[in-house]
Protein backbone atom coordinates (compact mmCIF):
# COMPACT_ATOMS: atom_id res chain seq x y z
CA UNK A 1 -3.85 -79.84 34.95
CA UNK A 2 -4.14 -76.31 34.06
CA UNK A 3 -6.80 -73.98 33.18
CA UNK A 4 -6.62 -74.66 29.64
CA UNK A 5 -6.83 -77.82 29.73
CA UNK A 6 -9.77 -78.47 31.70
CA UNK A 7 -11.47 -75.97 28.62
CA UNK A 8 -13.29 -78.68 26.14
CA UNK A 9 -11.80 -78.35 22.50
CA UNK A 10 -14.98 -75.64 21.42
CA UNK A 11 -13.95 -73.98 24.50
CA UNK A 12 -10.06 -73.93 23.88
CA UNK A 13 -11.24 -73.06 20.20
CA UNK A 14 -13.23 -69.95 20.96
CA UNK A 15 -10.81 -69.21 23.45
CA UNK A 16 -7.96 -68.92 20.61
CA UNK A 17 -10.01 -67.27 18.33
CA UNK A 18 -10.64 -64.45 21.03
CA UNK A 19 -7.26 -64.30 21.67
CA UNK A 20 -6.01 -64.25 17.74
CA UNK A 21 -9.05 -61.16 17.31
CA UNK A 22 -7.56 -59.34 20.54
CA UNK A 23 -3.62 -59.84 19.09
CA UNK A 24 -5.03 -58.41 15.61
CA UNK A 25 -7.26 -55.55 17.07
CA UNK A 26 -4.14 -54.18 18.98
CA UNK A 27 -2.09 -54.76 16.09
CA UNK A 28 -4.69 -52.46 13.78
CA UNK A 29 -4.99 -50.24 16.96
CA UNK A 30 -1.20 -49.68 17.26
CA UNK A 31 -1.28 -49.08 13.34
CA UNK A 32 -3.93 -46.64 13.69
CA UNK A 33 -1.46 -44.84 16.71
CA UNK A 34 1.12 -44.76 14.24
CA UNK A 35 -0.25 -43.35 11.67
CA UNK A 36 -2.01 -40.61 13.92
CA UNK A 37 1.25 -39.91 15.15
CA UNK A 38 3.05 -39.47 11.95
CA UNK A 39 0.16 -37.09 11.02
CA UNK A 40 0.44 -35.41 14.07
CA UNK A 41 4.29 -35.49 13.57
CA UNK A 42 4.09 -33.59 10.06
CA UNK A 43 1.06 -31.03 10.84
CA UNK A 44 3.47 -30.06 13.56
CA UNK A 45 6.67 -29.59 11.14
CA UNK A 46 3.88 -27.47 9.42
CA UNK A 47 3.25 -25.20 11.62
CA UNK A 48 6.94 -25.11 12.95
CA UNK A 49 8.16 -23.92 9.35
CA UNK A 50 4.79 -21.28 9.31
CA UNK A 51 5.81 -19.71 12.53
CA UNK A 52 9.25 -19.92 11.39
CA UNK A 53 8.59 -18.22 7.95
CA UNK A 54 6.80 -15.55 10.44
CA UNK A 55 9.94 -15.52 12.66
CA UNK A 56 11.75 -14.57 9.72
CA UNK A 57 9.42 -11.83 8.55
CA UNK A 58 9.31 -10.46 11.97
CA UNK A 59 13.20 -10.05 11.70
CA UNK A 60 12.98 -8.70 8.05
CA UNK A 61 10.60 -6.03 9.54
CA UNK A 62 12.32 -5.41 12.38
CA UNK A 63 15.97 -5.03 10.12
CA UNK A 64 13.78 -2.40 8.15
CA UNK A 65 11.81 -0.61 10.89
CA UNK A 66 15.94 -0.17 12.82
CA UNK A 67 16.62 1.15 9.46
CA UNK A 68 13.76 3.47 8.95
CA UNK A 69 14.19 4.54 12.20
CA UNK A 70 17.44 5.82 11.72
CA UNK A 71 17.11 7.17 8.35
CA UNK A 72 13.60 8.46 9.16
CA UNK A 73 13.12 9.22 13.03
CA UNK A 74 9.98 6.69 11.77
CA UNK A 75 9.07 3.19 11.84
CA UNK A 76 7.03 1.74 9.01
CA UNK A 77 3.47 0.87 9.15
CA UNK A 78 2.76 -2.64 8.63
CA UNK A 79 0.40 -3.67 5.80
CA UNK A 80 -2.49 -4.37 7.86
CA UNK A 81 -1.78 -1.08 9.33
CA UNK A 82 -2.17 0.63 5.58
CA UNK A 83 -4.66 -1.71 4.65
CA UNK A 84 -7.33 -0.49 7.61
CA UNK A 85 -6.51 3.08 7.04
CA UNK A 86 -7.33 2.81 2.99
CA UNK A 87 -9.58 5.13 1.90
CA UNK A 88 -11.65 4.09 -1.04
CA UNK A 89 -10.66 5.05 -4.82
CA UNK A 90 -13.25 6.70 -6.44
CA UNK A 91 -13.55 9.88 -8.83
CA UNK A 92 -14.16 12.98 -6.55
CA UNK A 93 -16.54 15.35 -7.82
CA UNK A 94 -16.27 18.73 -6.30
CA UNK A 95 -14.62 22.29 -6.39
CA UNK A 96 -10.85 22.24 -6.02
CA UNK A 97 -8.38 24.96 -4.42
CA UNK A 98 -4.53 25.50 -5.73
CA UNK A 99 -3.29 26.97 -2.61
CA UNK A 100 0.20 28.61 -2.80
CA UNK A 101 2.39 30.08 -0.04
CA UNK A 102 -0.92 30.42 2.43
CA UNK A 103 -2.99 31.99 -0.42
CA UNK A 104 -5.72 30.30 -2.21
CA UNK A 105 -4.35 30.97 -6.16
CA UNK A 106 -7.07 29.17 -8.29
CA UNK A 107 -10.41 27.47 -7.90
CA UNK A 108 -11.86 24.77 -10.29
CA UNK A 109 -14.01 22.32 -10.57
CA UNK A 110 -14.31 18.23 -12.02
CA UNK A 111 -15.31 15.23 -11.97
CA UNK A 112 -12.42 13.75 -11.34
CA UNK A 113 -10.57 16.26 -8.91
CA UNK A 114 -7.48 14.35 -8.86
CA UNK A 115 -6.80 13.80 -12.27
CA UNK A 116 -7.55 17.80 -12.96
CA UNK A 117 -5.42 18.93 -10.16
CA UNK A 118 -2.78 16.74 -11.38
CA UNK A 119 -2.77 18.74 -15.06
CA UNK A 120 -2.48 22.38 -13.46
CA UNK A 121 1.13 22.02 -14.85
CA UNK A 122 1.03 25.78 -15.88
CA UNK A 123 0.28 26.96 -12.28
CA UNK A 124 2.31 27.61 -9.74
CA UNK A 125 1.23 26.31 -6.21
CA UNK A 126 2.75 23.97 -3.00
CA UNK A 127 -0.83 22.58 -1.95
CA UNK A 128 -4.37 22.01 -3.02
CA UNK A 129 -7.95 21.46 -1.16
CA UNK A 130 -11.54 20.26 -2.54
CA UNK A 131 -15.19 20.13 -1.26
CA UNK A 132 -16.96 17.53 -2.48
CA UNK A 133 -20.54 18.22 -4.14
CA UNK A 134 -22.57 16.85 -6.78
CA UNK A 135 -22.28 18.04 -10.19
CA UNK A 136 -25.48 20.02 -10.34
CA UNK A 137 -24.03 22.49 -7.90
CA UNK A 138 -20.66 22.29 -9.14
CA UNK A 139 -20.87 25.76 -11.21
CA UNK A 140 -22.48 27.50 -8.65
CA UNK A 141 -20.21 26.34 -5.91
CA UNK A 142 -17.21 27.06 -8.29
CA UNK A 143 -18.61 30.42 -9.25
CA UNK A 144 -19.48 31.78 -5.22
CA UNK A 145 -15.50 30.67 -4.91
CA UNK A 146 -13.94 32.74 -7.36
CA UNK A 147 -16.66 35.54 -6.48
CA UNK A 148 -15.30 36.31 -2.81
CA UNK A 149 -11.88 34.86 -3.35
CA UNK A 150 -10.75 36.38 -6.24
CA UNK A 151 -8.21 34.44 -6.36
CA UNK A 152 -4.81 35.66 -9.06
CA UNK A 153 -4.96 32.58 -11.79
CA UNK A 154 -8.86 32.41 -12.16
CA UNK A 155 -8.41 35.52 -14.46
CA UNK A 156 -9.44 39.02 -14.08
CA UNK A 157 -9.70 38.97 -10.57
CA UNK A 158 -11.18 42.19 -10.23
CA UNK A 159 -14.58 41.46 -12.19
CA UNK A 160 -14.00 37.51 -11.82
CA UNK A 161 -14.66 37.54 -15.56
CA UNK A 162 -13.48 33.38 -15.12
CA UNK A 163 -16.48 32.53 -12.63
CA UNK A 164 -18.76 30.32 -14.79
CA UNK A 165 -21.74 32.05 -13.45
CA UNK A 166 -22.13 35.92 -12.89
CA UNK A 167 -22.35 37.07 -9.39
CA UNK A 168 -25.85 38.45 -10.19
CA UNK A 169 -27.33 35.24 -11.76
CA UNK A 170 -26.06 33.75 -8.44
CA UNK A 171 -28.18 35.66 -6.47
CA UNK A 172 -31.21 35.17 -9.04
CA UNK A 173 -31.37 38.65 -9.94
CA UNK A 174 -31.84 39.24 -13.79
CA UNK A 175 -28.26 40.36 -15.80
């Protein structure tokens, strides 16, 4: 006689019924596996075609940088590169300087220094400066400018008859 049958029938009952619970709890468990697996399976042909897709940029960039080298003596900055190195747009407010061959030529101001620079169409000059200041001062700033530098397009540069404030009013002194 075996094991089994020396069980009583509630025995070999609950017996079976632990063993049909076990079979079906693996089964679900082995499911479960699967299906982990699978999602394991695609997250990693995810990130295989990201880091391809990077691969590929990598080789784009590289192509490019080979070629800038060569046609440049430079390789290109990356984006994060010119990203982190932004500077901030904003209007600049401030006195300006059209500098030409080494020589300062003309001084202005504005609120938007860029945008005025930009229509000196009329002038002649390879390079331009500013100092930033709040409008309050930018007459007086402007005026001290064209006072000592005299420079050729602000005018008569002899009597700096262009200055927006006379040298004497500068220095408080009456006309």
């Amino acid at each position: 006689m075996n094991w089994m049958q020396s069980r009583t029938p509630e025995e070999r009952k609950a017996i079976a019924a632990k063993s049909v619970a076990t079979r079906q709890r693996n089964i679900q468990e082995r499911e479960a596996q699967k299906l982990a697996d699978i999602e394991r399976r695609d997250s990693l042909k995810c990130e295989i075609k990201e880091l391809e897709n990077i691969l590929n940029g990598l080789e784009k960039i590289k192509l490019v940088n080979k070629t800038a080298l060569t046609l440049t003596n430079k390789t290109l900055l990356s984006e994060t590169d010119i990203v982190s190195a932004a500077n901030i747009w904003e209007l600049a407010t401030g006195v300006y300087f059209l500098i030409d061959s080494g020589r300062v030529v003309y001084v202005g101001q504005s609120v938007n220094v860029y945008a005025r620079i930009a229509s000196h169409n009329d002038k002649v000059f390879d390079s331009f400066a500013f100092i930033p200041c709040d409008k309050n001062v930018l007459d007086s700033l402007e005026s001290l400018y064209i006072h000592i530098l005299r420079p050729a397009l602000n005018g008569n540069a002899h009597d700096a008859k262009r200055a927006p404030m006379s040298f004497s009013k500068l220095l408080g002194a009456p006309a």
